[in-house]
Amino acid sequence: MAKTDWWVTAAGLAVAGVALLFGFYLLGFAPLGQRPGVVFGYVLVIDLCVLAFAWLEQRLAAAHLAAGAVVFALLWVWTLGHLSERLLSWALALYFGFAVLHAALPVALQRVRPGTAPVWWAQLFPLAALLLMVAPILKLHPVSALVFWPVAILLDLVVIAVALISGVAWWMVAALVVTLGLAGCWIATAPAQLEMLPAELVVIGTVAVLFVAAGVWAAQTLAPKPATPTTAPQPPAHQPKPLWPCARPAPEALLAQIPALSALLPFVLLLLVTARLPLADPSPVFGLALVLTLLLLGLTWLFPVSWLPAVGLGCVLLLEHAWHAAHFKPAAAAVPLVWYVGFTLVFMAFPFLFRRRFLGEVLPWATAALAGPLHFYLVHQLVKAAWPNEYMGLLPSACAMPCVAGLISLIRTLHPDAPNRLTLLAWFGGATLFFVTLVFPVQFQRQWITLGWALEGVALLWLFHRVPHPGLRLTGVGLLVTAFVRLALNPAVLQYHPRSATPILNWYLYTYGVTTACLFVGSRLLAPPRHLILETNAQGLLATLGTVLAFLLLNIEIADYFTQPGAQTLTFQFSGHFGRDMTYSIGWGVFALGLVAWGIGRRVRPARWAGIGLLAVTLGKLFLHDLARLAQLYRVGAFIGVAVIAIAASFLYQRFLGGQAKQDETRLPPASPPAP
């Protein structure tokens, strides 16, 4: 461009810029603000002049961006100052028209002049128009869906079309987020009436299906094609200038996630609808959730995104819990029960229907195994509220059937050398044992929950012997430790039931006794080389916890035996009753003798030292407490009992450990004679 022509062009652009800025002055007049056709007709003429400069001279491409920014700033000012219900159609037409005009120019330039460098702002103006549409929602609510949403969908189509033509998919994600935010604002400001439900669900479903389809299309058309080994890729005839950094082509991983986000994000809007509307029947909302779930599962089959079923299950559970907490009525429980069970079966059946496709994956199978246990709380609460009965323990038994069927199917069909075989069997085996061990807690509740955890932990450790997956061992030990903490460190456990009139043979015995037995059995199941978990000796840990719980049970039974008849709660007192104090001393001594005997018989040094330590504590109690407080007869009895125990412990040490030491000495080789 000659210097004279450049100055002429610059002067023309300056005049056009001043004319555009003059539009702000015109909008200051209220009568002109009510006649948008006049004001924006004037703006359109000036805008076309600026775009003509950008069309004729490639170096003036930035003028297109500047003119577009001024035009949309004018639209924003007019919307805030003059928009009314009568002018809504004008507003939507202006948003759409200017967005299409400014989005089409860069695309047309690239088509007419293939060497033209692409610009990043082609998709910016449709997004700006979508953002402008928030103002009518906030200013004119309620906004008619039949007038408003067709324009929003058309703007989305413009963004999608430009993204596919330019090969830049980033803007599709931005359009999806803006559109869903627009829908959220519209739903939040709409009347909270059931009459709005069909329109809201149609909008959510349309946006989801549109962007899922566009995302799949983009993933299939924009993904890089692998080069054939016979032909090397040829460089293009002309190398265009690099795109603006934010407009680089999306990687293949993002292309696969665009349709996934399109099916996941609408769940947020469904939660909003559920929270605002009085939904006695969840079928419309759950029906759309089922469509979104099927889209997610279909995308999992199309693309290598195995995490989608797990995230989809989480979204469905969140929606179900939101509806159940806000709208569930026991009188109408059949419909939600069908939906809860239906969603469970959909997620469970999915990997089995496409077994070959997901044989090398783990997450789809893990999601299928977890679908039942994660839905059980909702199903249990529903059945308990709607149909209370004395046989609630049958419910987890029924829920275990699909897990058992899945486990049997995997055992029969998976080859012994199949990848992830042990992992898949561990997931379904663990889910099955979860329901089996829930039978007693659900039937009896309270302390039975703790017993269920303990039994589940032992069952998982037993299953670990058949399916050596480390997750089973870790989960089993975790459940056993949790059961111990609940019984040993939770004083409220002792108040679950009033004291029984029968001493010793009461609910303390079976609750603490069964959990103690589970800890010891779990310790036995973790014999070496299975004993190390996270570099920790889990066998010793469970044995220690079992010993502590057994000692606690001993003290509980003594306290219960000597508690005053008729008392409702258990009390621990270590003075004031001669017989009780003597029993504590003798009981501790017997327990210490048992620890010493066990340590000697099993060659477990920590058990021997624990027994000796407890025996020392017992002797200290005897000399420092019992001598001063017990009567003559009880004092003698305590001395005799503890003395016998101490003598027995000494005899055991001398008989077994002393003999072993001598035997070891005789086995030593004779010392060699000194060298001459």
XYZ file of C-alpha atoms in Angstrom:
676
model
C 0.000 0.000 0.000
C 1.416 3.377 -1.029
C 2.005 5.992 1.640
C -0.735 8.236 0.257
C -3.232 5.348 0.170
C -2.305 4.457 3.744
C -3.116 7.933 4.986
C -6.403 7.928 3.100
C -7.315 4.559 4.619
C -6.331 5.721 8.094
C -8.472 8.823 7.716
C -11.433 6.727 6.582
C -11.048 4.407 9.537
C -10.799 7.350 11.916
C -14.028 8.827 10.558
C -15.754 5.432 10.847
C -14.492 5.042 14.413
C -15.774 8.456 15.430
C -19.108 7.682 13.783
C -19.374 4.436 15.753
C -18.556 6.182 18.995
C -21.243 8.724 18.160
C -23.708 5.894 18.663
C -23.186 6.146 22.424
C -24.342 9.752 22.251
C -27.443 8.746 20.302
C -28.385 6.145 22.934
C -28.551 8.905 25.497
C -31.855 10.041 23.992
C -34.778 8.010 25.336
C -36.897 8.272 22.125
C -34.038 6.904 20.031
C -33.500 4.144 22.594
C -37.068 2.987 21.907
C -36.304 2.830 18.147
C -33.428 0.342 17.880
C -33.969 -0.090 14.159
C -32.894 3.485 13.525
C -29.906 3.550 15.865
C -28.489 0.155 14.949
C -29.270 0.612 11.286
C -26.911 3.565 11.463
C -24.404 1.448 13.422
C -24.666 -1.354 10.846
C -23.775 0.966 7.978
C -20.686 2.241 9.764
C -19.752 -1.298 10.822
C -19.945 -2.526 7.242
C -17.608 0.267 6.171
C -15.019 -0.814 8.730
C -15.397 -4.466 7.714
C -14.888 -3.430 4.083
C -11.525 -1.907 5.017
C -10.575 -5.159 6.789
C -11.697 -7.169 3.732
C -9.652 -5.103 1.285
C -6.464 -4.818 3.319
C -5.162 -7.816 5.277
C -3.065 -5.629 7.575
C -6.251 -3.977 8.854
C -7.699 -7.198 10.291
C -7.512 -5.721 13.787
C -10.031 -3.063 12.730
C -12.602 -5.854 12.531
C -11.976 -6.710 16.190
C -12.147 -3.069 17.285
C -15.380 -2.417 15.390
C -16.961 -5.547 16.823
C -15.998 -4.557 20.356
C -17.580 -1.118 19.928
C -20.758 -2.581 18.380
C -21.276 -5.057 21.225
C -20.538 -2.354 23.781
C -23.337 -0.315 22.143
C -25.650 -3.335 22.347
C -24.809 -3.740 26.036
C -25.499 -0.089 26.823
C -28.788 -0.167 24.908
C -29.855 -3.407 26.607
C -29.243 -2.083 30.092
C -30.848 1.301 29.450
C -33.758 0.719 27.082
C -34.682 -2.980 26.811
C -38.330 -3.828 27.492
C -40.603 -6.759 26.747
C -41.789 -4.990 23.575
C -38.198 -4.704 22.318
C -37.072 -8.258 23.229
C -37.428 -9.535 19.649
C -35.365 -6.581 18.421
C -32.678 -7.335 20.981
C -32.396 -11.003 20.063
C -32.330 -10.217 16.344
C -29.572 -7.627 16.842
C -27.491 -9.978 18.991
C -27.738 -12.741 16.423
C -27.240 -10.558 13.367
C -24.095 -8.781 14.531
C -22.667 -12.042 15.914
C -23.102 -13.823 12.569
C -21.716 -10.837 10.650
C -18.515 -10.630 12.690
C -18.037 -14.406 12.903
C -18.521 -14.931 9.172
C -15.999 -12.346 7.935
C -12.796 -14.179 9.027
C -14.128 -17.469 7.684
C -15.049 -15.880 4.360
C -11.619 -14.244 4.142
C -9.879 -17.581 4.592
C -12.082 -19.134 1.923
C -11.491 -16.361 -0.595
C -7.825 -15.862 0.264
C -6.382 -19.236 1.381
C -3.094 -17.630 2.411
C -4.758 -15.365 4.937
C -3.628 -16.055 8.480
C -6.476 -17.234 10.725
C -7.558 -14.953 13.549
C -8.609 -15.993 17.027
C -11.607 -13.706 17.449
C -13.948 -15.342 14.942
C -15.775 -17.279 17.692
C -15.543 -14.439 20.193
C -18.563 -12.489 18.938
C -21.143 -15.316 19.142
C -19.952 -15.896 22.696
C -20.315 -12.187 23.410
C -23.866 -12.357 22.071
C -24.617 -15.307 24.382
C -23.286 -13.334 27.324
C -25.457 -10.384 26.320
C -28.507 -12.629 26.546
C -28.075 -12.801 30.318
C -29.317 -9.204 30.564
C -32.844 -9.910 29.222
C -33.177 -12.844 31.631
C -32.272 -10.737 34.645
C -34.210 -7.682 33.498
C -37.393 -9.110 31.978
C -37.999 -12.364 33.887
C -39.835 -14.448 33.043
C -38.578 -14.638 29.452
C -40.559 -16.679 26.943
C -38.674 -19.892 26.086
C -40.172 -20.012 22.574
C -38.702 -16.598 21.740
C -35.467 -16.725 23.696
C -33.986 -20.194 23.305
C -34.150 -20.625 19.508
C -31.812 -17.645 19.201
C -29.454 -19.069 21.851
C -29.348 -22.430 20.072
C -28.652 -20.705 16.734
C -25.747 -18.822 18.312
C -24.405 -22.141 19.614
C -24.628 -23.532 16.113
C -22.648 -20.562 14.819
C -19.885 -21.206 17.386
C -19.848 -24.918 16.572
C -19.742 -24.282 12.821
C -16.880 -21.797 13.047
C -14.995 -24.124 15.415
C -15.324 -27.051 13.010
C -14.345 -24.933 9.985
C -11.321 -23.404 11.686
C -10.310 -26.635 13.434
C -10.237 -24.949 16.875
C -12.429 -26.798 19.370
C -11.603 -24.777 22.495
C -14.442 -22.355 21.813
C -17.022 -25.154 21.866
C -16.229 -25.731 25.539
C -16.647 -22.015 26.239
C -19.974 -21.962 24.370
C -21.176 -24.988 26.358
C -20.308 -23.367 29.691
C -21.879 -20.023 28.728
C -25.055 -21.689 27.427
C -25.477 -23.798 30.548
C -24.881 -20.721 32.688
C -27.543 -18.941 30.645
C -29.913 -21.850 31.231
C -29.151 -21.783 34.937
C -29.998 -18.082 35.170
C -33.217 -18.657 33.215
C -34.289 -21.560 35.458
C -33.397 -19.658 38.639
C -35.521 -16.635 37.626
C -38.459 -18.587 36.186
C -41.578 -19.105 38.327
C -41.224 -22.136 40.613
C -44.245 -23.868 39.087
C -44.655 -27.314 37.579
C -45.894 -25.696 34.360
C -42.289 -24.634 33.694
C -40.915 -28.182 33.982
C -41.431 -29.314 30.343
C -39.790 -26.198 28.912
C -36.849 -26.430 31.292
C -36.239 -30.115 30.556
C -36.508 -29.525 26.788
C -33.914 -26.745 26.994
C -31.508 -28.845 29.106
C -31.921 -31.890 26.874
C -31.527 -29.909 23.643
C -28.328 -28.233 24.794
C -26.890 -31.555 25.977
C -27.722 -33.474 22.807
C -26.523 -30.614 20.581
C -23.112 -30.346 22.193
C -22.674 -34.112 22.550
C -23.327 -34.535 18.827
C -21.061 -31.611 17.985
C -18.350 -32.939 20.278
C -18.470 -36.395 18.718
C -18.340 -34.859 15.243
C -15.409 -32.646 16.234
C -13.557 -35.588 17.796
C -13.966 -37.635 14.636
C -13.146 -34.871 12.149
C -10.509 -32.821 13.981
C -8.515 -35.657 15.528
C -5.096 -36.072 13.876
C -5.058 -38.898 11.381
C -2.181 -41.378 11.738
C 0.260 -41.251 8.859
C 0.428 -44.361 6.686
C 3.817 -46.098 6.682
C 4.077 -46.008 2.897
C 3.596 -42.299 2.355
C 5.300 -39.570 4.290
C 3.224 -36.512 5.140
C 3.671 -33.704 2.632
C 4.102 -30.136 3.887
C 1.374 -27.695 2.865
C 1.921 -25.458 -0.107
C 1.988 -22.360 2.072
C 2.593 -22.100 5.787
C 0.106 -19.725 7.427
C 1.162 -17.662 10.391
C 0.733 -19.409 13.728
C -2.539 -18.953 15.515
C -2.886 -16.890 18.642
C -1.722 -19.161 21.541
C -5.224 -19.594 22.975
C -6.494 -20.757 19.606
C -4.177 -23.693 19.066
C -5.923 -26.835 17.866
C -7.203 -28.928 20.738
C -5.359 -32.175 21.495
C -7.063 -35.484 20.952
C -7.678 -35.953 24.691
C -9.660 -32.709 24.889
C -11.648 -33.578 21.777
C -12.863 -36.735 23.508
C -13.791 -34.803 26.653
C -15.944 -32.163 24.948
C -18.917 -34.528 24.468
C -18.300 -35.949 27.950
C -18.597 -32.494 29.518
C -21.687 -31.882 27.404
C -23.405 -34.860 29.031
C -22.102 -34.251 32.562
C -22.651 -30.522 33.116
C -26.444 -30.630 32.501
C -26.748 -32.614 35.743
C -26.083 -29.326 37.543
C -29.181 -27.850 35.919
C -31.223 -30.921 36.833
C -30.178 -30.402 40.453
C -31.348 -26.797 40.187
C -34.707 -27.878 38.759
C -35.084 -30.470 41.518
C -34.349 -27.908 44.212
C -36.812 -25.296 42.891
C -39.849 -27.218 41.700
C -42.266 -29.320 43.802
C -41.535 -32.655 42.110
C -43.737 -35.283 43.701
C -43.015 -37.580 40.750
C -39.329 -37.673 39.761
C -39.959 -39.441 36.443
C -39.476 -36.397 34.142
C -36.187 -35.374 35.747
C -34.934 -38.947 36.173
C -35.951 -39.713 32.597
C -33.700 -36.958 31.267
C -30.986 -38.123 33.656
C -31.311 -41.589 32.125
C -30.857 -40.109 28.640
C -27.727 -38.284 29.796
C -26.472 -41.491 31.426
C -26.940 -43.453 28.216
C -25.069 -40.726 26.329
C -22.196 -41.002 28.814
C -22.066 -44.777 28.504
C -22.166 -44.490 24.724
C -19.258 -42.044 24.803
C -17.353 -44.498 26.993
C -17.801 -47.078 24.269
C -16.709 -44.632 21.538
C -13.704 -42.999 23.199
C -10.971 -44.124 25.621
C -12.459 -42.297 28.626
C -13.083 -45.101 31.111
C -13.771 -42.679 33.991
C -17.087 -41.541 32.506
C -19.270 -44.304 34.053
C -17.881 -43.540 37.526
C -18.517 -39.803 37.179
C -21.945 -40.494 35.684
C -22.824 -42.739 38.637
C -21.778 -39.972 41.011
C -23.983 -37.435 39.189
C -26.979 -39.772 39.217
C -26.544 -40.511 42.933
C -26.298 -36.798 43.720
C -29.514 -36.125 41.798
C -31.317 -39.031 43.462
C -30.254 -37.937 46.947
C -31.301 -34.340 46.219
C -34.770 -35.413 45.131
C -35.149 -37.967 47.949
C -34.223 -35.459 50.639
C -36.568 -32.756 49.331
C -39.600 -34.501 47.824
C -39.867 -38.169 48.847
C -43.236 -39.227 50.285
C -43.753 -42.763 51.643
C -47.232 -42.861 50.082
C -45.714 -42.655 46.583
C -42.625 -44.831 46.990
C -43.079 -47.287 44.116
C -42.014 -44.919 41.320
C -38.715 -43.759 42.885
C -37.928 -47.350 43.873
C -38.229 -48.400 40.232
C -35.893 -45.583 39.217
C -33.302 -46.393 41.899
C -33.233 -50.055 40.944
C -33.280 -49.191 37.237
C -30.258 -46.906 37.442
C -28.414 -49.571 39.427
C -29.058 -52.225 36.802
C -28.074 -49.896 33.940
C -24.635 -49.253 35.414
C -24.187 -52.914 36.395
C -25.145 -54.290 32.999
C -23.094 -51.866 30.879
C -19.644 -53.557 30.989
C -21.191 -57.020 30.653
C -22.993 -55.982 27.457
C -19.698 -54.808 25.944
C -17.401 -57.312 27.610
C -14.778 -57.454 24.859
C -14.533 -53.679 24.615
C -13.815 -53.209 28.346
C -11.875 -56.373 29.124
C -8.657 -54.420 29.641
C -10.318 -51.648 31.694
C -10.993 -51.480 35.433
C -13.124 -48.382 36.094
C -16.251 -49.483 34.157
C -16.269 -52.792 36.050
C -15.580 -51.096 39.383
C -18.479 -48.719 38.715
C -20.729 -51.678 37.961
C -19.722 -53.373 41.216
C -20.249 -50.190 43.252
C -23.614 -49.273 41.736
C -25.500 -51.628 44.065
C -23.740 -50.767 47.351
C -23.933 -47.028 46.658
C -27.666 -47.221 45.888
C -28.416 -49.395 48.906
C -28.801 -46.498 51.347
C -31.552 -44.902 49.229
C -33.319 -48.218 48.662
C -33.129 -49.117 52.359
C -34.441 -45.728 53.512
C -37.281 -45.914 50.979
C -38.367 -49.427 51.940
C -38.014 -48.677 55.638
C -40.233 -45.580 55.352
C -42.822 -46.943 52.920
C -43.095 -50.610 53.893
C -41.696 -51.126 57.427
C -41.495 -54.798 58.363
C -39.714 -57.237 60.659
C -37.662 -58.832 57.891
C -35.526 -55.949 56.642
C -32.544 -58.286 56.593
C -33.960 -59.809 53.413
C -33.334 -56.524 51.560
C -29.520 -56.795 51.421
C -29.939 -60.464 50.538
C -31.986 -59.484 47.499
C -29.521 -56.738 46.577
C -26.682 -59.251 46.669
C -28.199 -61.325 43.866
C -27.047 -59.105 40.942
C -23.538 -58.965 42.416
C -23.479 -62.749 42.789
C -24.662 -63.126 39.192
C -21.930 -60.768 37.985
C -19.275 -62.608 39.994
C -20.352 -65.995 38.628
C -20.388 -64.602 35.084
C -16.850 -63.275 35.436
C -15.569 -66.543 36.920
C -17.055 -68.525 34.049
C -16.065 -66.256 31.182
C -12.711 -64.728 32.147
C -9.675 -66.666 31.071
C -7.249 -67.433 33.937
C -4.622 -65.295 32.173
C -7.001 -62.446 31.333
C -5.739 -58.962 32.258
C -7.188 -57.509 35.454
C -8.934 -60.814 36.262
C -8.102 -60.664 39.958
C -9.100 -57.001 40.146
C -12.522 -57.603 38.604
C -13.196 -60.617 40.799
C -12.127 -58.602 43.840
C -14.578 -55.791 43.063
C -17.588 -58.044 42.571
C -16.583 -60.376 45.397
C -16.254 -57.416 47.760
C -19.662 -56.053 46.696
C -21.240 -59.452 47.298
C -19.708 -59.757 50.766
C -20.817 -56.195 51.543
C -24.460 -57.192 51.143
C -24.043 -60.559 52.865
C -22.536 -59.000 55.968
C -25.225 -56.287 55.980
C -27.968 -58.791 56.736
C -27.504 -58.711 60.527
C -26.851 -54.963 60.876
C -29.929 -54.114 58.825
C -32.073 -56.588 60.737
C -30.963 -55.559 64.227
C -29.111 -52.191 63.850
C -26.970 -50.375 66.448
C -24.212 -52.690 67.663
C -24.948 -54.969 64.735
C -23.547 -52.317 62.413
C -20.206 -52.708 64.138
C -20.513 -56.483 63.975
C -21.288 -56.173 60.272
C -18.093 -54.213 59.704
C -16.065 -56.782 61.616
C -17.616 -59.703 59.739
C -17.156 -57.895 56.419
C -13.481 -57.327 57.245
C -12.889 -61.008 58.010
C -14.823 -62.016 54.893
C -12.654 -59.767 52.721
C -9.476 -61.225 54.228
C -10.841 -64.699 53.549
C -11.605 -63.668 49.977
C -8.053 -62.348 49.694
C -6.819 -65.946 50.008
C -8.922 -66.869 46.956
C -8.487 -63.610 45.002
C -5.090 -62.165 46.024
C -5.856 -58.525 45.242
C -4.181 -56.087 47.683
C -7.257 -53.860 47.776
C -9.247 -56.614 49.492
C -6.651 -56.978 52.225
C -6.402 -53.219 52.800
C -10.187 -52.789 52.945
C -10.608 -55.773 55.267
C -8.033 -54.485 57.743
C -9.587 -51.019 57.558
C -13.020 -52.383 58.465
C -11.636 -54.379 61.389
C -9.780 -51.350 62.735
C -12.943 -49.266 62.355
C -14.952 -51.838 64.310
C -12.344 -51.770 67.081
C -12.371 -47.961 67.254
C -16.166 -47.910 67.423
C -16.248 -50.338 70.384
C -13.134 -49.239 72.272
C -13.223 -45.460 71.815
C -16.954 -44.740 71.597
C -18.560 -44.646 75.080
C -22.043 -44.317 73.552
C -21.877 -47.993 72.582
C -22.425 -48.985 76.219
C -25.754 -47.133 76.232
C -27.278 -48.741 73.141
C -29.430 -50.984 75.323
C -30.403 -50.986 79.017
C -28.442 -53.374 81.210
C -29.639 -56.925 81.035
C -30.798 -58.656 84.191
C -28.612 -61.637 83.229
C -24.931 -61.167 84.109
C -22.131 -62.364 81.849
C -24.394 -63.802 79.114
C -25.590 -60.473 77.740
C -25.230 -58.276 74.657
C -21.823 -57.003 75.829
C -20.480 -60.529 75.491
C -21.611 -61.201 71.949
C -20.832 -57.675 70.665
C -17.317 -57.404 72.039
C -16.695 -61.151 71.874
C -17.573 -61.539 68.192
C -15.534 -58.476 67.219
C -12.590 -59.762 69.249
C -12.859 -63.137 67.530
C -12.963 -61.393 64.130
C -9.764 -59.511 64.985
C -7.972 -62.708 65.963
C -9.252 -64.605 62.926
C -8.169 -61.708 60.712
C -4.726 -61.825 62.307
C -4.534 -65.560 61.556
C -5.577 -64.964 57.942
C -2.722 -62.469 57.564
C 0.012 -64.933 58.465
C 3.295 -64.352 56.583
C 3.861 -63.709 53.735
C 0.513 -61.862 53.643
C 1.123 -59.773 56.764
C 2.653 -56.585 55.308
C 0.309 -53.712 54.347
C 1.922 -50.386 53.467
C 5.124 -51.698 55.087
C 3.242 -52.330 58.361
C 2.798 -55.679 60.107
C -0.997 -55.927 59.871
C -1.020 -59.340 61.577
C 0.547 -57.928 64.724
C -1.746 -54.896 64.583
C -4.930 -56.988 64.507
C -3.660 -59.304 67.235
C -2.868 -56.295 69.444
C -6.292 -54.748 68.876
C -7.976 -58.073 69.605
C -6.058 -58.394 72.863
C -6.974 -54.865 73.939
C -10.639 -55.467 73.115
C -10.635 -58.778 75.024
C -9.193 -57.033 78.085
C -11.819 -54.320 77.760
C -14.540 -57.007 77.583
C -13.177 -58.576 80.790
C -13.477 -55.254 82.640
C -16.962 -54.573 81.203
C -18.240 -57.942 82.387
C -16.779 -57.440 85.883
C -18.306 -53.967 86.091
C -21.668 -55.267 84.826
C -21.688 -58.125 87.345
C -21.147 -55.806 90.315
C -23.400 -52.941 89.154
C -26.372 -52.384 91.441
C -29.510 -54.348 90.394
C -32.010 -52.142 88.595
C -29.398 -49.699 87.276
C -29.949 -48.844 83.620
C -26.368 -47.965 82.725
C -23.001 -49.546 83.328
C -20.636 -47.889 85.830
C -16.894 -48.396 86.257
C -15.607 -48.096 89.825
C -12.325 -49.492 91.140
C -12.932 -48.941 94.847
C -15.739 -49.089 97.380
C -16.645 -52.779 96.911
C -14.362 -55.461 98.324
C -15.533 -58.282 96.065
C -15.301 -56.164 92.906
C -11.796 -54.903 93.723
C -10.584 -58.448 94.400
C -12.196 -59.688 91.169
C -10.441 -56.969 89.150
C -7.073 -57.986 90.601
C -7.595 -61.710 90.008
C -9.108 -61.117 86.547
C -6.182 -58.963 85.447
C -3.777 -61.572 86.772
C -5.507 -64.394 84.904
C -5.493 -62.317 81.722
C -1.783 -61.589 82.185
C -1.089 -65.320 82.695
C -2.997 -66.066 79.508
C -0.857 -63.553 77.592
C 2.334 -65.080 78.942
C 1.190 -68.606 78.093
C 0.166 -67.523 74.595
C 3.483 -65.746 74.044
C 5.429 -68.802 75.164
C 3.355 -71.282 73.182
C 3.377 -69.225 69.982
C 6.885 -67.839 70.510
C 5.550 -64.267 70.386
C 7.820 -62.031 72.442
C 5.499 -58.936 72.480
C 2.704 -61.055 73.988
C 5.040 -62.301 76.745
C 6.204 -58.794 77.572
C 2.615 -57.494 77.577
C 1.622 -60.265 79.988
C 4.552 -59.497 82.295
C 3.700 -55.791 82.178
C 0.054 -56.403 83.045
C 1.117 -58.754 85.844
C 3.376 -56.008 87.218
C 0.481 -53.540 87.095
C -1.686 -56.080 88.934
C 0.939 -56.517 91.656
C 1.223 -52.749 91.957
C -2.563 -52.488 92.354
C -2.469 -55.261 94.945
C 0.200 -53.628 97.129
C -0.721 -49.958 96.671
C -4.512 -50.204 96.558
C -5.885 -53.479 97.798
C -3.773 -53.689 100.988
C -5.146 -50.350 102.150
C -8.797 -50.762 101.138
C -9.764 -54.450 101.143
C -11.082 -56.258 104.204
C -9.029 -59.080 105.730
C -10.772 -61.961 103.935
C -10.781 -60.273 100.497
C -7.175 -59.183 100.973
C -6.124 -62.756 101.616
C -8.079 -63.992 98.621
C -6.513 -61.402 96.335
C -3.011 -62.257 97.588
C -3.530 -65.979 97.125
C -4.988 -65.543 93.633
C -2.261 -63.217 92.367
C 0.461 -65.315 94.030
C -0.758 -68.462 92.302
C -0.825 -66.615 88.981
C 2.697 -65.251 89.461
C 4.009 -68.704 90.406
C 2.334 -70.216 87.351
C 3.886 -67.561 85.092
C 7.323 -68.181 86.636
C 6.900 -71.940 86.176
C 6.003 -71.488 82.515
C 9.066 -69.342 81.925
C 11.366 -71.803 83.654
C 9.778 -74.851 82.073
C 9.773 -73.696 78.486
C 12.019 -70.684 77.932
C 14.663 -71.747 80.447
C 14.843 -75.249 78.964
C 15.060 -73.801 75.495
C 17.992 -71.583 76.507
C 19.874 -74.571 77.948
C 19.100 -76.568 74.827
C 20.509 -73.793 72.693
C 23.669 -73.742 74.777
C 24.235 -77.494 74.300
C 23.857 -77.051 70.549
C 26.741 -74.580 70.370
C 29.880 -76.097 68.755
C 32.751 -76.812 71.170
C 35.397 -74.147 71.405
C 38.490 -74.920 69.384
C 41.670 -75.477 71.428
C 44.062 -72.593 71.535
C 46.817 -72.628 69.019
C 50.124 -73.805 70.382
